Short mmCIF file of C-alpha atoms in Angstrom, two decimals:
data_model
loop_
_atom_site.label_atom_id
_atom_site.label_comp_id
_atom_site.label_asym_id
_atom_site.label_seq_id
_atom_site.Cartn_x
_atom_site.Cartn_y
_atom_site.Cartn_z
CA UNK A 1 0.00 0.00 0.00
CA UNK A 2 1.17 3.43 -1.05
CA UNK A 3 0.51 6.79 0.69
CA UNK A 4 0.73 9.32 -2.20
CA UNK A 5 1.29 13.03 -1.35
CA UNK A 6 -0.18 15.40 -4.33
CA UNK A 7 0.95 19.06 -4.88
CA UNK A 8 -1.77 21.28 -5.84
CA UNK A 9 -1.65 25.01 -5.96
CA UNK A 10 -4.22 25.57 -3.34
CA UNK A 11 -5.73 22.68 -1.29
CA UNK A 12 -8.62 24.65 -0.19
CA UNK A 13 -10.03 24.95 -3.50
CA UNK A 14 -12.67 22.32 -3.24
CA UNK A 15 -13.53 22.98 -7.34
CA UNK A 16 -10.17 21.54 -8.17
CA UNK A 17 -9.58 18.79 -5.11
CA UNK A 18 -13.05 17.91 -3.81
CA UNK A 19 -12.97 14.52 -6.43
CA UNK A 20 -9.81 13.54 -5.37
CA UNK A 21 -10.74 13.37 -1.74
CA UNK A 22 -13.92 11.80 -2.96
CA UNK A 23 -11.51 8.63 -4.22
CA UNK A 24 -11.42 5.52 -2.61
CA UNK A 25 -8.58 5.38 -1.01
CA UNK A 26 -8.05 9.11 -0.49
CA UNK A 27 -7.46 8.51 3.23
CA UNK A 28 -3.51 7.68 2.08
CA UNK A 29 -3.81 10.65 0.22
CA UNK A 30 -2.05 14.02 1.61
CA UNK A 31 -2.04 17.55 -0.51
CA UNK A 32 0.32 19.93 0.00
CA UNK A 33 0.72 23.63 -1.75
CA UNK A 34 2.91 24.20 -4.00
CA UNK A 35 3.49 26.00 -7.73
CA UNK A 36 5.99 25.14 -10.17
CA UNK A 37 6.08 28.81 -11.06
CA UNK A 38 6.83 29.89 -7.94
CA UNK A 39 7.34 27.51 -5.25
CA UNK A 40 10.97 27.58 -4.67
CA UNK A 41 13.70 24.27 -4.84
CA UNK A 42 13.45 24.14 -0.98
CA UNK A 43 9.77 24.08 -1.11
CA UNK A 44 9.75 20.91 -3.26
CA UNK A 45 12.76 19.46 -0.84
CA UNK A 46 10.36 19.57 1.65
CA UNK A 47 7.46 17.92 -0.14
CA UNK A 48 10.01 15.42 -1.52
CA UNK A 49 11.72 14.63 1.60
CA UNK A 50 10.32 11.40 2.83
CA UNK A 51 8.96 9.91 -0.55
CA UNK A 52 10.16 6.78 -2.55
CA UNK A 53 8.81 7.89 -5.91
CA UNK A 54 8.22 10.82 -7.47
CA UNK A 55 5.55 11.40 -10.52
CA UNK A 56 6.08 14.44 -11.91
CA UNK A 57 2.95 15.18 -14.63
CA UNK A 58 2.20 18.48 -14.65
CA UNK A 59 2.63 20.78 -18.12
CA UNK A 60 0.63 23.65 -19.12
CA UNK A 61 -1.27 22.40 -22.41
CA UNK A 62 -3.48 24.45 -24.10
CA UNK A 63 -5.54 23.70 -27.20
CA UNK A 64 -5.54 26.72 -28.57
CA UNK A 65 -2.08 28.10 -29.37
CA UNK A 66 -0.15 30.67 -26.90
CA UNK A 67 1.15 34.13 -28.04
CA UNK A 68 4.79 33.59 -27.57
CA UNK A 69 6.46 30.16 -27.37
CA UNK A 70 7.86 31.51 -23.70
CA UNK A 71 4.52 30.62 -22.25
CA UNK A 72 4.70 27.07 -22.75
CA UNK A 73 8.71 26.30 -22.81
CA UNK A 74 9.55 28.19 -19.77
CA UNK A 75 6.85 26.41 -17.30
CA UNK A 76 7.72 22.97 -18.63
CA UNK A 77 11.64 23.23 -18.29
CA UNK A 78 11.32 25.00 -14.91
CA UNK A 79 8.95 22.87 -13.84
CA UNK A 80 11.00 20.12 -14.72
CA UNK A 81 14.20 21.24 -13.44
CA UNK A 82 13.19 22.35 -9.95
CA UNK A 83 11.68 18.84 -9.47
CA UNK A 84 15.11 17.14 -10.44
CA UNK A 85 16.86 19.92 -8.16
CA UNK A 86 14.25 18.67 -5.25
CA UNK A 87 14.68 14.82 -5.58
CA UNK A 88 18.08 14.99 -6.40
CA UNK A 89 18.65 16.69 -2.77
CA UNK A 90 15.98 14.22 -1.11
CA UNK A 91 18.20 10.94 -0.37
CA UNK A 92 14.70 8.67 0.22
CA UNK A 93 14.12 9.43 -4.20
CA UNK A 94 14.60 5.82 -5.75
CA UNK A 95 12.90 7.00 -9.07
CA UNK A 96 11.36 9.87 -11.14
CA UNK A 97 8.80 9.69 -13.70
CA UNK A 98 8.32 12.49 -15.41
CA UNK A 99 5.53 13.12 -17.79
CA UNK A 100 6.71 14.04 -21.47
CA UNK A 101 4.69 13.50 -24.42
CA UNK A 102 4.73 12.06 -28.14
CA UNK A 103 5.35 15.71 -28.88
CA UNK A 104 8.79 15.08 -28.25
CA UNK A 105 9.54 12.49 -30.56
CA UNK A 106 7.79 12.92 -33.48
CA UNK A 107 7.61 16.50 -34.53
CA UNK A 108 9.69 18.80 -36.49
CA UNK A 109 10.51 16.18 -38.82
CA UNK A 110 11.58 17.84 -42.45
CA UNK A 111 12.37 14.12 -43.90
CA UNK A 112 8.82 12.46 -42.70
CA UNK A 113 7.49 9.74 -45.04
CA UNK A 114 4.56 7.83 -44.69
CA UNK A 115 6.35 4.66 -43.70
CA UNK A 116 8.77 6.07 -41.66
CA UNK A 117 7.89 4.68 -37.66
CA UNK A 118 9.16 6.88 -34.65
CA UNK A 119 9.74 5.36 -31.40
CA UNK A 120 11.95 5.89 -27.98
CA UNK A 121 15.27 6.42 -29.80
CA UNK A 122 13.59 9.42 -32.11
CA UNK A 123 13.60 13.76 -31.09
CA UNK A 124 10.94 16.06 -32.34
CA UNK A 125 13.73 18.75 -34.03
CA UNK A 126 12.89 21.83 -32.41
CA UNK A 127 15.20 24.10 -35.44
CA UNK A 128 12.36 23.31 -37.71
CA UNK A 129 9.33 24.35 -35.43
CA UNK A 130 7.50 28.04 -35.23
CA UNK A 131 5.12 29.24 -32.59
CA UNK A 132 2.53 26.84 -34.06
CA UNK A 133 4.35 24.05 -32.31
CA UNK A 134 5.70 25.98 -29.00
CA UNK A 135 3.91 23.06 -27.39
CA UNK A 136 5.91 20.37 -29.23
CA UNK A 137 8.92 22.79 -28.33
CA UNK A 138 8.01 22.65 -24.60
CA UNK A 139 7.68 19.07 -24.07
CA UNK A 140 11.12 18.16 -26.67
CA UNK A 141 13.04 20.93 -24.81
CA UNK A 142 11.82 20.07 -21.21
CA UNK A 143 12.64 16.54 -21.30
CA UNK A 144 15.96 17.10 -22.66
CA UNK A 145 16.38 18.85 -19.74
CA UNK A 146 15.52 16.31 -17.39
CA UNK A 147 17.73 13.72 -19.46
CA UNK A 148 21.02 16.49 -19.05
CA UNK A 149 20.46 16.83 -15.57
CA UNK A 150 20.54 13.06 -14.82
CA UNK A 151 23.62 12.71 -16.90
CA UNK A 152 25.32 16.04 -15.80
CA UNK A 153 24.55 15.35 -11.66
CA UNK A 154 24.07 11.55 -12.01
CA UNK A 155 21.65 11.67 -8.62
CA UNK A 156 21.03 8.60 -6.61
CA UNK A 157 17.39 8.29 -8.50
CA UNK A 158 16.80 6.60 -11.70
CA UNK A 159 14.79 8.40 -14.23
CA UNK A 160 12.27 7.06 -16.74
CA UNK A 161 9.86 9.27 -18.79
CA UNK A 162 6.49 8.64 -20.38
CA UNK A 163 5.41 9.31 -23.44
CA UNK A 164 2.03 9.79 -24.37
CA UNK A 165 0.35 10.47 -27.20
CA UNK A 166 -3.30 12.09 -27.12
CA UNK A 167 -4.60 10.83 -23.80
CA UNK A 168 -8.60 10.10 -24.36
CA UNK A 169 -10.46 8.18 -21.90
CA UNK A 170 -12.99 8.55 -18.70
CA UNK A 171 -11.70 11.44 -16.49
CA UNK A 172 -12.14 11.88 -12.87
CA UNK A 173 -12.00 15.33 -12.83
CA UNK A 174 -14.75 17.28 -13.67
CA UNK A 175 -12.29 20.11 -15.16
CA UNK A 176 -11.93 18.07 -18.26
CA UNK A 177 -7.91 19.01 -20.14
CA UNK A 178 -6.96 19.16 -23.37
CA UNK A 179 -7.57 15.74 -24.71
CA UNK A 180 -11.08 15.60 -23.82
CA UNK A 181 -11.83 19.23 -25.21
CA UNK A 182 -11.23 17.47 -28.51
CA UNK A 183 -13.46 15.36 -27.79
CA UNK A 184 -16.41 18.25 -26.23
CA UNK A 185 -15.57 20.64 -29.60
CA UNK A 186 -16.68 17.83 -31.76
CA UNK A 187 -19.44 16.74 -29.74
CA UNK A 188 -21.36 19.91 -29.60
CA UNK A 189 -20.24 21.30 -33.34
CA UNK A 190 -17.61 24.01 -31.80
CA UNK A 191 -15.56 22.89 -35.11
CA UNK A 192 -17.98 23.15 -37.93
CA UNK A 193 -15.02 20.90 -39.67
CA UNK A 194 -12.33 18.61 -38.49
CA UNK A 195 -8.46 18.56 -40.16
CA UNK A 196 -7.67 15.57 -41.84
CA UNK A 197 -4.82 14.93 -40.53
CA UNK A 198 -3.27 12.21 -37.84
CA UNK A 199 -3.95 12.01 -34.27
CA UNK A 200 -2.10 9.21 -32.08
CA UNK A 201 -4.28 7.64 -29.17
CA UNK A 202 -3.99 6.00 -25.66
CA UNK A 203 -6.27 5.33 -22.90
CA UNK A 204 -5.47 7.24 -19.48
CA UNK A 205 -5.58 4.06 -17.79
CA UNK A 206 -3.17 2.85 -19.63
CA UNK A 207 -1.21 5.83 -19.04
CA UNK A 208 -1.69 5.27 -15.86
CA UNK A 209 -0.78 1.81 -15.38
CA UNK A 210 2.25 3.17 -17.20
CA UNK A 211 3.60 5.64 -14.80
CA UNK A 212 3.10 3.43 -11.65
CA UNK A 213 4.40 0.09 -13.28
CA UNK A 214 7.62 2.35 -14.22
CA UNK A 215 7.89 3.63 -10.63
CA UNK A 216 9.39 0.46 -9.30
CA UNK A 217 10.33 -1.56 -12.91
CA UNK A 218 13.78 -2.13 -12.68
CA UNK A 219 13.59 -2.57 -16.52
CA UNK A 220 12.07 1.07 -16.72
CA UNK A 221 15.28 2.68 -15.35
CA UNK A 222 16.45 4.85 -17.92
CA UNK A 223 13.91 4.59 -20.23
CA UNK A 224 11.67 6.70 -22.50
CA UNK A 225 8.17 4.86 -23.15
CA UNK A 226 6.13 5.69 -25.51
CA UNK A 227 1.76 5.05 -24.69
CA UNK A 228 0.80 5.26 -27.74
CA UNK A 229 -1.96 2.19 -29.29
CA UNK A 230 -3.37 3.64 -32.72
CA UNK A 231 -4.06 6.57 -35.14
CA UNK A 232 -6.87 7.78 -36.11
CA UNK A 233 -7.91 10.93 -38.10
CA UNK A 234 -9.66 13.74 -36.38
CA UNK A 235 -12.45 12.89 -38.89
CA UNK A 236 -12.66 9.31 -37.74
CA UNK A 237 -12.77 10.25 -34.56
CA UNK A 238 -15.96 12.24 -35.10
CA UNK A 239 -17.42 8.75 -36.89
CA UNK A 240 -16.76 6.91 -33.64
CA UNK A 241 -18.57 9.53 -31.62
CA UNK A 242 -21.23 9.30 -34.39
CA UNK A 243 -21.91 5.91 -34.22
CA UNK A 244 -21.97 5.79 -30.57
CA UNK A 245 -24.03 9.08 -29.57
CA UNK A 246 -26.35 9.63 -32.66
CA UNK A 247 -29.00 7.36 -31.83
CA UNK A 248 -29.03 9.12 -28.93
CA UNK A 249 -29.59 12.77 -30.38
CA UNK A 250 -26.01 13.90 -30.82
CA UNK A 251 -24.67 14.94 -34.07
CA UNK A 252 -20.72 14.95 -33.85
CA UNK A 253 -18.85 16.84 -36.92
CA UNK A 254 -17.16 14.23 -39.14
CA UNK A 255 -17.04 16.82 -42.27
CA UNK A 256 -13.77 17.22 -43.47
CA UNK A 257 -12.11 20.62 -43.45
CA UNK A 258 -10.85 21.13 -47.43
CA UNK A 259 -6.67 21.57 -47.48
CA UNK A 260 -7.13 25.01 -49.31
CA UNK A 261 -8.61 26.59 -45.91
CA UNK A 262 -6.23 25.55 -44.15
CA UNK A 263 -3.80 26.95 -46.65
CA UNK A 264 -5.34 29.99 -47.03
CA UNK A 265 -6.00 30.67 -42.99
CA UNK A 266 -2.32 29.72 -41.54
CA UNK A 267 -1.03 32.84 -43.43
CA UNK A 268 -3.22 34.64 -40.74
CA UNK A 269 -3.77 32.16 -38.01
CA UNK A 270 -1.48 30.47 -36.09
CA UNK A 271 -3.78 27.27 -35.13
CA UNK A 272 -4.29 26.65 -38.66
CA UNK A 273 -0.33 27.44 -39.37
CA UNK A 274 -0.56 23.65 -37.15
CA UNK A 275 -2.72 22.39 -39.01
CA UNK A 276 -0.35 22.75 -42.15
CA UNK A 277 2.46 21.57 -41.05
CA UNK A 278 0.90 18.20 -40.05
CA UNK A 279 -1.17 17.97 -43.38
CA UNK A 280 -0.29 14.14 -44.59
CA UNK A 281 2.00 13.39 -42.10
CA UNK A 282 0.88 10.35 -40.46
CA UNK A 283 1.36 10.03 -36.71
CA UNK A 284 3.34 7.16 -36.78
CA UNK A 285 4.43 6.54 -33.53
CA UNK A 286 5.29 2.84 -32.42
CA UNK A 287 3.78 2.13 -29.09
CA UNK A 288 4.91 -1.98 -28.70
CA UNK A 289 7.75 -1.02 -25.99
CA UNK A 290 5.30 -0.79 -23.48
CA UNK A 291 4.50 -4.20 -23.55
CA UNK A 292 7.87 -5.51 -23.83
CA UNK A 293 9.19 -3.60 -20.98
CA UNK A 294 6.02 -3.04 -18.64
CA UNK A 295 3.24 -5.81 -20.01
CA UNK A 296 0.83 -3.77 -20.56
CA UNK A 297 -1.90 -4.52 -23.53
CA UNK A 298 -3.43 -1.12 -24.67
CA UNK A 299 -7.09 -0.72 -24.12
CA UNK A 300 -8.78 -0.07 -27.76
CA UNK A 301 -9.16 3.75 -28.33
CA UNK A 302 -12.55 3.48 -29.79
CA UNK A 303 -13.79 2.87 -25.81
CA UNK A 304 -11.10 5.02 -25.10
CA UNK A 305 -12.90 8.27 -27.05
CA UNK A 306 -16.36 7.03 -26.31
CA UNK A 307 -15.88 6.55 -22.76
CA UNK A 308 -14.68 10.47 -22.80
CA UNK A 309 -17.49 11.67 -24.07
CA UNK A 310 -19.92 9.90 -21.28
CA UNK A 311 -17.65 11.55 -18.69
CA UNK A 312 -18.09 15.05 -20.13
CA UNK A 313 -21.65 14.31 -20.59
CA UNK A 314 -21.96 12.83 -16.95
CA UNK A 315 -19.98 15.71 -15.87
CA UNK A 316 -22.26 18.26 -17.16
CA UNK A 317 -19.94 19.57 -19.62
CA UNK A 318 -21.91 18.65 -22.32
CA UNK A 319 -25.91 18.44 -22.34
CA UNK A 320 -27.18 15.38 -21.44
CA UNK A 321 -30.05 15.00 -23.79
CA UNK A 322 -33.53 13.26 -23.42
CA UNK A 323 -32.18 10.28 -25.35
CA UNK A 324 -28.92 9.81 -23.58
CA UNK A 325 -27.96 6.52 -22.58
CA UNK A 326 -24.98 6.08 -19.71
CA UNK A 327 -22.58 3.16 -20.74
CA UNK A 328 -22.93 -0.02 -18.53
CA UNK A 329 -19.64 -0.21 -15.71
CA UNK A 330 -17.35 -2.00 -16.57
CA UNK A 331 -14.66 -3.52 -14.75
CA UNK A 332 -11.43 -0.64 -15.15
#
C-alpha cells in the first residue's frame, strides 16, 4: 500500500480537489501547496523529503495556441528542473517519472514519409518548429532537460519518462484538459469541420498503469516509453462519436475541413499554421515497448474516445439529452 502526497496550488479549493478526496482510497492521500512557477527548490525538498517515488505530470497544455512560445517552454523546463533539483537533494528518491509527451519524438521532422515509424530512440527537431508548435517545443526541450540533468549530476534516483500520445479516456475530474476538449468541440459542433490529418491515441488508464508500473520496474530505469496504441484521423474520430451518440440525439462533426482553408487561414492564423504543417504526415508513432518492458496490452481507443465523451456528458460539460444513454460499468 502506497501513501501518495499530491501538490496542488491551493488545497482549499474544493472545485479543483473535492474529487480527489472523494476517491477511494483518499485517506492515504495528503495535498500539499505548491506551484511550479513559484514555489521555490526548498519548497519541493520539503514535499520530496520522505517519498520513494516521485511522478512528476504536470505541463501547461493548451488547445488553442499561446502568443509567444515563452509561455509554454519556460513552465515545462522550470517545472521540470526544480523537481530534479528537489529529488536529487531528497536521499529517500529511488525514481522519477516524469511526464513528457509524443510531442517530443515525433515532430519537427523535415524528412517524414509515410512509412517512416518513430519510437523511444527518435527527437521532435525543435530548429524546424514556429510558434505553431511551442507546445511540441516545450515538451522536446523540457525533457531534454531532465535527461542532461541526470547525466550532468548523475543523482542517486533513476529516471524514466512517459510518453504519451493524445490521452482520451474517462476522467475523474470534472475540469476536463486538453484531450477531452477534442473530444467536447466535436461533440457539440464548436468545429464546424475537423483537419484531416493524424492524431495518435492511448487510454489514461493505460497511461496510468504506465507511470506506476515504471515507478518500481527495474527494466524502466532509464527509459523513455512511448503510450501510444493507434491513429486515427480527427475525422474518424468524429465517426466513432457518431456511431456511438447519434442514436441518442447527438450529431458529432465528421465533415472534413478542405486543405485550401487551411492553406489559405495559416497565413493569418497560427492554429491553422498547425494544421499545415501536419497535413499528410501520419502520426506514426510505435507504441509496442510498453508491452515488452512493462506488459501492458493497450485498451482499444474506440472505448477510449467514447468513454470520454460519457464523462463530459456525466460531468455536465456537455448536455445530457432526453435520449442519452450512460454506458454499462465496466470492470477498469
Amino acid at each position: 500500500t502506497l501513501l501518495v502526497r499530491g501538490t496542488v496550488r491551493d488545497p482549499s479549493d474544493a472545485k479543483k480537489t473535492k474529487f480527489l478526496l472523494d476517491l477511494e482510497g483518499a485517506d492515504r492521500l495528503e495535498l500539499v501547496a505548491l506551484d511550479l512557477m513559484k514555489s521555490s527548490v526548498d519548497e519541493f525538498k520539503a514535499a520530496t523529503a520522505e517519498c520513494t517515488y516521485v511522478l512528476h505530470t504536470a505541463s501547461p497544455f493548451p488547445l488553442d495556441p499561446p502568443k509567444t512560445e515563452e509561455e509554454l517552454v519556460g513552465p515545462a523546463v522550470r517545472g521540470t528542473t526544480t523537481i530534479l533539483e528537489a529529488c536529487a537533494c531528497s536521499p529517500k528518491v529511488k525514481r522519477v517519472v516524469i511526464t513528457s509527451s509524443c510531442a517530443a519524438i515525433a515532430f519537427g521532422h523535415t524528412e517524414s514519409t509515410p512509412s517512416r515509424k518513430y519510437d523511444e530512440t527518435t527527437w521532435s527537431q525543435v530548429e524546424n518548429m514556429g510558434l505553431e508548435q511551442a507546445y511540441n517545443k516545450s515538451k522536446t526541450i523540457a525533457e531534454k532537460a531532465a535527461w542532461d540533468f541526470v547525466s550532468r549530476e548523475s543523482p542517486a534516483f533513476s529516471l524514466t519518462v512517459v510518453n504519451p500520445a493524445g490521452v482520451f479516456g474517462p476522467s475523474v475530474s470534472p475540469n476536463p484538459g486538453a484531450s477531452l476538449e477534442i473530444v467536447k468541440r466535436i461533440m457539440t459542433r464548436e468545429l464546424p469541420m475537423l483537419p484531416d490529418i493524424g492524431l495518435g491515441l492511448v487510454d489514461v488508464r493505460d497511461v496510468s498503469l504506465t507511470h506506476v508500473l515504471a515507478m518500481r520496474s527495474p527494466e524502466a530505469a532509464g527509459k523513455r516509453i512511448v503510450n501510444c496504441a493507434d491513429e486515427l484521423t480527427f475525422p474518424e474520430v468524429g465517426e466513432v462519436l457518431t456511431k456511438e451518440f447519434g442514436p441518442m440525439g447527438y450529431e458529432p462533426v465528421t465533415a472534413k475541413l478542405p486543405f485550401a482553408i487551411i492553406w489559405l487561414g495559416a497565413l493569418f492564423s497560427v492554429q491553422m499554421a498547425l494544421f499545415k504543417s501536419m497535413w499528410g504526415k501520419p502520426f506514426n508513432v510505435d507504441g509496442s515497448n510498453v508491452t515488452k518492458i512493462l506488459g501492458i496490452q493497450y485498451r482499444g481507443v474506440n472505448d477510449a474516445i467514447i468513454d470520454a465523451a460519457h464523462t463530459l456528458i456525466e460531468h455536465g460539460v456537455i448536455e445530457k439529452k432526453p435520449g442519452y444513454r450512460p454506458k454499462k460499468n465496466e470492470a477498469s
